[in-house]
Amino acid sequence: MSDKQLTKKQTAPAPALPFLSPHQLEVARELAQEGNREHTIRRALGLTPAQWKRLKEDSEEGELSPLALALEEGRAEGAGEIVAFMKDKMKNEGDIRAAEWLADRIYKINKGDGNNEDAPRVLIQINAALSPEDYGRIINVERA
């Protein structure tokens, strides 16, 4: 062999994209449901990082890949199990911390309306029944 042939860069063809069987997709969904991180799931399936990345890419039509769909379904089911567990603790055991967790994390109670949290809020507290005219003087009421 000549020096030219030895120094010529050999480019390997891109590795073929592996096909994931329904069983492998179910394994990915179950691992995602249990809260495993993606690199753990990738290793369990025996995929390289490049293969994982390509398998997660959406189709040209914008549809989720089968792997990405399995991961999302697993995560959603896992989150649903946590919410059901916390609701059960709240209802059956009267666990106030479970109720606070649900209010804070799931239902976003007392989180505002999504606007700037530093914006001033208005609280109107009326301790006595008022006539419609009295309400009109306190609050700008538009009559239909």
Coordinates of N, CA and C in Angstrom, one line a residue:
M1 N 0.8 -1.2 0.0 CA 0.0 0.0 0.0 C 0.9 1.2 0.0
S2 N 0.4 2.2 -0.7 CA 1.2 3.5 -0.7 C 0.8 4.3 0.4
D3 N 1.6 5.4 0.7 CA 1.3 6.3 1.8 C 0.0 7.1 1.5
K4 N -0.2 7.3 0.3 CA -1.5 8.0 -0.1 C -2.7 7.2 0.3
Q5 N -2.6 5.9 0.1 CA -3.8 5.0 0.5 C -3.9 4.9 2.0
L6 N -2.8 5.0 2.7 CA -2.8 4.9 4.2 C -3.4 6.1 4.8
T7 N -3.1 7.3 4.2 CA -3.5 8.5 4.8 C -4.9 8.9 4.3
K8 N -5.4 8.2 3.3 CA -6.8 8.6 2.9 C -7.8 8.2 4.0
K9 N -8.6 9.2 4.2 CA -9.6 9.1 5.3 C -10.7 8.1 4.9
Q10 N -10.9 7.1 5.7 CA -11.9 6.1 5.5 C -13.2 6.6 6.2
T11 N -14.2 6.8 5.5 CA -15.5 7.2 6.1 C -16.4 6.0 6.1
A12 N -16.8 5.6 7.3 CA -17.7 4.5 7.5 C -19.2 5.0 7.2
P13 N -19.9 4.1 6.6 CA -21.3 4.5 6.3 C -22.1 4.6 7.6
A14 N -23.1 5.5 7.6 CA -23.9 5.7 8.8 C -24.5 4.3 9.3
P15 N -24.4 4.1 10.6 CA -25.0 2.8 11.0 C -26.5 2.7 10.7
A16 N -26.9 1.5 10.4 CA -28.4 1.4 10.1 C -29.2 1.6 11.4
L17 N -30.3 2.2 11.2 CA -31.1 2.5 12.3 C -31.8 1.3 12.8
P18 N -31.7 0.9 14.1 CA -32.3 -0.4 14.5 C -33.8 -0.3 14.6
F19 N -34.4 -1.4 14.4 CA -35.9 -1.4 14.5 C -36.2 -1.8 16.0
L20 N -37.1 -1.1 16.6 CA -37.5 -1.5 18.0 C -38.8 -2.3 17.9
S21 N -38.7 -3.5 18.5 CA -39.9 -4.4 18.5 C -40.9 -3.8 19.4
P22 N -42.2 -4.3 19.3 CA -43.2 -3.8 20.3 C -42.8 -4.1 21.7
H23 N -42.1 -5.2 21.9 CA -41.6 -5.6 23.3 C -40.6 -4.5 23.8
Q24 N -39.7 -4.1 22.9 CA -38.7 -3.1 23.3 C -39.4 -1.7 23.6
L25 N -40.4 -1.4 22.8 CA -41.2 -0.1 23.1 C -41.9 -0.2 24.4
E26 N -42.5 -1.4 24.7 CA -43.2 -1.6 26.0 C -42.2 -1.5 27.1
V27 N -41.0 -2.0 27.0 CA -39.9 -1.9 28.0 C -39.6 -0.4 28.2
A28 N -39.5 0.4 27.1 CA -39.2 1.8 27.2 C -40.3 2.5 27.9
R29 N -41.5 2.2 27.6 CA -42.7 2.8 28.2 C -42.7 2.5 29.7
E30 N -42.5 1.3 30.1 CA -42.5 0.9 31.5 C -41.4 1.5 32.3
L31 N -40.2 1.6 31.7 CA -39.1 2.3 32.4 C -39.3 3.8 32.6
A32 N -39.9 4.4 31.6 CA -40.3 5.8 31.7 C -41.4 6.0 32.7
Q33 N -42.3 5.1 32.8 CA -43.4 5.1 33.8 C -42.8 5.1 35.2
E34 N -41.7 4.3 35.4 CA -41.1 4.2 36.7 C -40.2 5.4 37.1
G35 N -40.0 6.3 36.1 CA -39.3 7.5 36.4 C -37.8 7.4 36.0
N36 N -37.4 6.3 35.2 CA -36.0 6.2 34.8 C -35.6 7.3 33.8
R37 N -34.4 7.7 33.9 CA -33.9 8.7 33.0 C -33.6 8.1 31.6
E38 N -33.6 8.9 30.6 CA -33.4 8.5 29.2 C -32.2 7.7 29.0
H39 N -31.0 8.1 29.6 CA -29.8 7.4 29.3 C -29.9 5.9 29.9
T40 N -30.6 5.8 31.0 CA -30.8 4.4 31.6 C -31.7 3.6 30.6
I41 N -32.7 4.2 30.1 CA -33.6 3.4 29.2 C -32.8 3.1 27.9
R42 N -32.0 4.0 27.4 CA -31.2 3.8 26.2 C -30.3 2.6 26.4
R43 N -29.6 2.6 27.6 CA -28.7 1.5 27.8 C -29.4 0.2 28.0
A44 N -30.6 0.2 28.6 CA -31.4 -1.0 28.8 C -31.8 -1.6 27.4
L45 N -32.0 -0.8 26.4 CA -32.4 -1.2 25.1 C -31.1 -1.5 24.2
G46 N -29.9 -1.3 24.8 CA -28.7 -1.6 24.0 C -28.5 -0.6 22.9
L47 N -28.9 0.6 23.0 CA -28.7 1.6 21.9 C -27.5 2.5 22.2
T48 N -26.9 3.0 21.1 CA -25.9 4.0 21.2 C -26.6 5.4 21.3
P49 N -25.9 6.4 21.8 CA -26.5 7.7 21.8 C -27.0 8.2 20.5
A50 N -26.2 7.9 19.4 CA -26.6 8.3 18.1 C -27.9 7.6 17.6
Q51 N -28.0 6.3 17.9 CA -29.2 5.6 17.6 C -30.4 6.1 18.3
W52 N -30.2 6.4 19.6 CA -31.2 6.9 20.5 C -31.8 8.2 19.9
K53 N -30.8 9.1 19.6 CA -31.2 10.4 19.1 C -32.1 10.2 17.8
R54 N -31.6 9.4 16.9 CA -32.3 9.2 15.6 C -33.7 8.5 15.8
L55 N -33.7 7.6 16.8 CA -35.0 6.9 17.0 C -36.1 7.8 17.7
K56 N -35.6 8.9 18.4 CA -36.5 9.8 19.0 C -37.0 10.9 18.1
E57 N -36.4 11.1 16.9 CA -36.7 12.2 16.0 C -38.2 12.0 15.5
D58 N -38.9 13.1 15.4 CA -40.2 13.1 14.9 C -40.2 12.8 13.4
S59 N -41.3 12.4 12.8 CA -41.4 12.1 11.4 C -41.4 13.5 10.7
E60 N -41.2 13.4 9.4 CA -41.3 14.6 8.6 C -42.6 15.3 8.7
E61 N -43.7 14.5 8.9 CA -45.0 15.1 9.1 C -45.3 15.7 10.5
G62 N -44.3 15.6 11.3 CA -44.4 16.2 12.7 C -45.0 15.2 13.7
E63 N -45.1 13.9 13.3 CA -45.7 13.0 14.3 C -44.6 12.4 15.2
L64 N -44.9 12.1 16.4 CA -43.9 11.6 17.3 C -43.5 10.2 16.8
S65 N -42.2 9.9 17.1 CA -41.7 8.6 16.7 C -42.2 7.6 17.7
P66 N -42.2 6.3 17.3 CA -42.8 5.3 18.2 C -42.0 5.3 19.6
L67 N -40.7 5.6 19.6 CA -40.0 5.6 20.8 C -40.4 6.8 21.7
A68 N -40.5 8.0 21.0 CA -40.9 9.2 21.8 C -42.3 9.0 22.3
L69 N -43.2 8.4 21.6 CA -44.5 8.2 22.0 C -44.6 7.3 23.2
A70 N -43.8 6.2 23.2 CA -43.7 5.3 24.3 C -43.2 6.0 25.5
L71 N -42.2 6.8 25.4 CA -41.6 7.5 26.5 C -42.7 8.5 27.1
E72 N -43.4 9.2 26.3 CA -44.4 10.2 26.8 C -45.6 9.5 27.4
E73 N -46.0 8.4 26.8 CA -47.1 7.6 27.4 C -46.7 7.1 28.8
G74 N -45.4 6.6 28.9 CA -44.9 6.1 30.2 C -44.9 7.1 31.2
R75 N -44.3 8.3 30.9 CA -44.2 9.4 31.8 C -45.6 9.9 32.3
A76 N -46.6 9.9 31.4 CA -47.9 10.4 31.7 C -48.6 9.4 32.7
E77 N -48.4 8.1 32.4 CA -49.0 7.1 33.2 C -48.3 7.1 34.6
G78 N -47.1 7.3 34.7 CA -46.4 7.4 36.0 C -46.9 8.6 36.8
A79 N -47.0 9.7 36.1 CA -47.5 10.9 36.8 C -48.9 10.7 37.3
G80 N -49.8 10.0 36.5 CA -51.1 9.7 36.9 C -51.2 8.8 38.1
E81 N -50.2 7.9 38.2 CA -50.2 7.0 39.4 C -49.8 7.8 40.6
I82 N -48.9 8.7 40.5 CA -48.6 9.6 41.7 C -49.8 10.4 42.1
V83 N -50.4 11.0 41.2 CA -51.6 11.8 41.5 C -52.7 11.0 42.2
A84 N -52.9 9.8 41.7 CA -53.9 8.9 42.2 C -53.5 8.5 43.7
F85 N -52.3 8.2 43.9 CA -51.7 7.9 45.2 C -52.0 9.0 46.2
M86 N -51.6 10.2 45.7 CA -51.7 11.4 46.6 C -53.2 11.7 46.9
K87 N -54.1 11.6 45.9 CA -55.5 11.8 46.1 C -56.0 10.8 47.2
D88 N -55.6 9.5 47.0 CA -56.0 8.5 48.0 C -55.6 8.8 49.4
K89 N -54.3 9.3 49.6 CA -53.8 9.7 50.9 C -54.6 10.8 51.4
M90 N -55.0 11.8 50.6 CA -55.7 12.9 51.0 C -57.1 12.5 51.5
K91 N -57.8 11.7 50.6 CA -59.2 11.4 50.9 C -59.3 10.4 52.1
N92 N -58.6 9.3 52.0 CA -58.8 8.2 52.9 C -58.0 8.4 54.2
E93 N -56.9 9.1 54.2 CA -56.1 9.2 55.4 C -56.2 10.7 56.0
G94 N -56.8 11.6 55.2 CA -56.9 13.0 55.7 C -55.5 13.6 55.7
D95 N -54.6 13.2 54.9 CA -53.3 13.7 54.8 C -53.2 15.1 54.3
I96 N -53.0 16.1 55.1 CA -53.0 17.5 54.7 C -51.8 17.8 53.8
R97 N -50.7 17.1 54.0 CA -49.5 17.3 53.1 C -49.8 16.9 51.7
A98 N -50.5 15.8 51.6 CA -50.9 15.3 50.2 C -51.8 16.3 49.5
A99 N -52.7 16.9 50.3 CA -53.6 17.9 49.7 C -52.8 19.1 49.3
E100 N -51.9 19.5 50.1 CA -51.0 20.7 49.8 C -50.2 20.4 48.5
W101 N -49.7 19.2 48.4 CA -48.9 18.8 47.3 C -49.7 18.9 46.0
L102 N -50.9 18.3 46.1 CA -51.8 18.3 44.9 C -52.2 19.8 44.5
A103 N -52.5 20.6 45.5 CA -52.8 22.0 45.3 C -51.7 22.7 44.6
D104 N -50.5 22.5 45.1 CA -49.3 23.2 44.6 C -48.8 22.7 43.3
R105 N -48.7 21.4 43.1 CA -48.0 20.9 42.0 C -48.9 20.5 40.8
I106 N -50.1 20.1 41.1 CA -51.0 19.6 40.1 C -52.1 20.6 39.7
Y107 N -52.8 21.1 40.7 CA -53.9 22.1 40.4 C -53.5 23.5 40.4
K108 N -52.2 23.8 40.8 CA -51.7 25.2 40.8 C -52.5 26.2 41.5
I109 N -53.1 25.7 42.6 CA -53.9 26.6 43.4 C -53.0 27.6 44.1
N110 N -53.5 28.9 44.1 CA -52.7 30.0 44.7 C -51.4 30.3 44.0
K111 N -51.4 30.0 42.7 CA -50.3 30.3 41.8 C -50.5 31.5 40.9
G112 N -51.6 32.1 41.1 CA -51.9 33.2 40.2 C -52.5 32.7 38.9
D113 N -52.6 33.6 37.9 CA -53.2 33.3 36.6 C -52.1 33.1 35.6
G114 N -50.9 32.9 36.0 CA -49.8 32.7 35.0 C -49.1 34.0 34.6
N115 N -49.7 35.1 35.0 CA -49.0 36.4 34.7 C -47.8 36.6 35.7
N116 N -47.2 37.7 35.6 CA -46.1 38.0 36.5 C -46.6 37.8 38.0
E117 N -45.8 36.9 38.7 CA -46.2 36.7 40.1 C -46.0 37.9 41.0
D118 N -45.2 38.9 40.6 CA -45.0 40.1 41.4 C -46.1 41.1 41.1
A119 N -47.0 40.9 40.2 CA -48.0 41.9 39.9 C -49.0 42.0 41.1
P120 N -49.4 43.1 41.4 CA -50.3 43.3 42.6 C -51.7 42.6 42.3
R121 N -52.2 42.0 43.3 CA -53.5 41.3 43.2 C -54.5 42.1 44.0
V122 N -55.8 42.0 43.6 CA -56.8 42.7 44.3 C -57.7 41.7 45.0
L123 N -57.9 42.0 46.3 CA -58.8 41.2 47.1 C -59.9 42.1 47.6
I124 N -61.2 41.7 47.2 CA -62.3 42.5 47.6 C -63.0 41.6 48.7
Q125 N -63.1 42.1 49.9 CA -63.8 41.4 50.9 C -64.9 42.3 51.5
I126 N -66.1 41.8 51.3 CA -67.3 42.5 51.7 C -68.0 41.7 52.8
N127 N -68.0 42.2 54.0 CA -68.5 41.5 55.2 C -70.0 41.6 55.4
A128 N -70.7 42.4 54.6 CA -72.1 42.6 54.8 C -72.8 42.6 53.5
A129 N -74.0 42.2 53.5 CA -74.8 42.2 52.3 C -75.1 43.6 51.9
L130 N -74.9 43.9 50.6 CA -75.2 45.2 50.1 C -76.3 45.2 49.0
S131 N -76.9 46.3 48.8 CA -77.9 46.4 47.7 C -77.1 46.5 46.4
P132 N -77.8 46.3 45.3 CA -77.1 46.4 44.0 C -76.5 47.8 43.8
E133 N -77.2 48.8 44.3 CA -76.7 50.2 44.1 C -75.4 50.4 44.9
D134 N -75.4 49.8 46.2 CA -74.2 50.0 47.0 C -73.0 49.2 46.3
Y135 N -73.3 48.0 45.8 CA -72.2 47.3 45.1 C -71.7 48.2 43.9
G136 N -72.6 48.8 43.2 CA -72.3 49.7 42.1 C -71.4 50.8 42.5
R137 N -71.5 51.3 43.7 CA -70.6 52.4 44.1 C -69.3 51.9 44.5
I138 N -69.2 50.7 45.0 CA -67.9 50.1 45.4 C -67.1 49.5 44.2
I139 N -67.8 48.9 43.4 CA -67.2 48.2 42.2 C -67.9 48.7 41.0
N140 N -67.1 49.0 40.0 CA -67.6 49.4 38.7 C -68.4 48.3 38.0
V141 N -69.7 48.3 38.1 CA -70.5 47.3 37.5 C -71.1 47.7 36.2
E142 N -70.9 46.9 35.2 CA -71.5 47.2 33.9 C -72.8 46.5 33.8
R143 N -73.9 47.2 33.6 CA -75.2 46.5 33.5 C -75.4 46.2 32.0
A144 N -76.0 45.0 31.8 CA -76.2 44.5 30.5 C -77.5 45.1 29.9

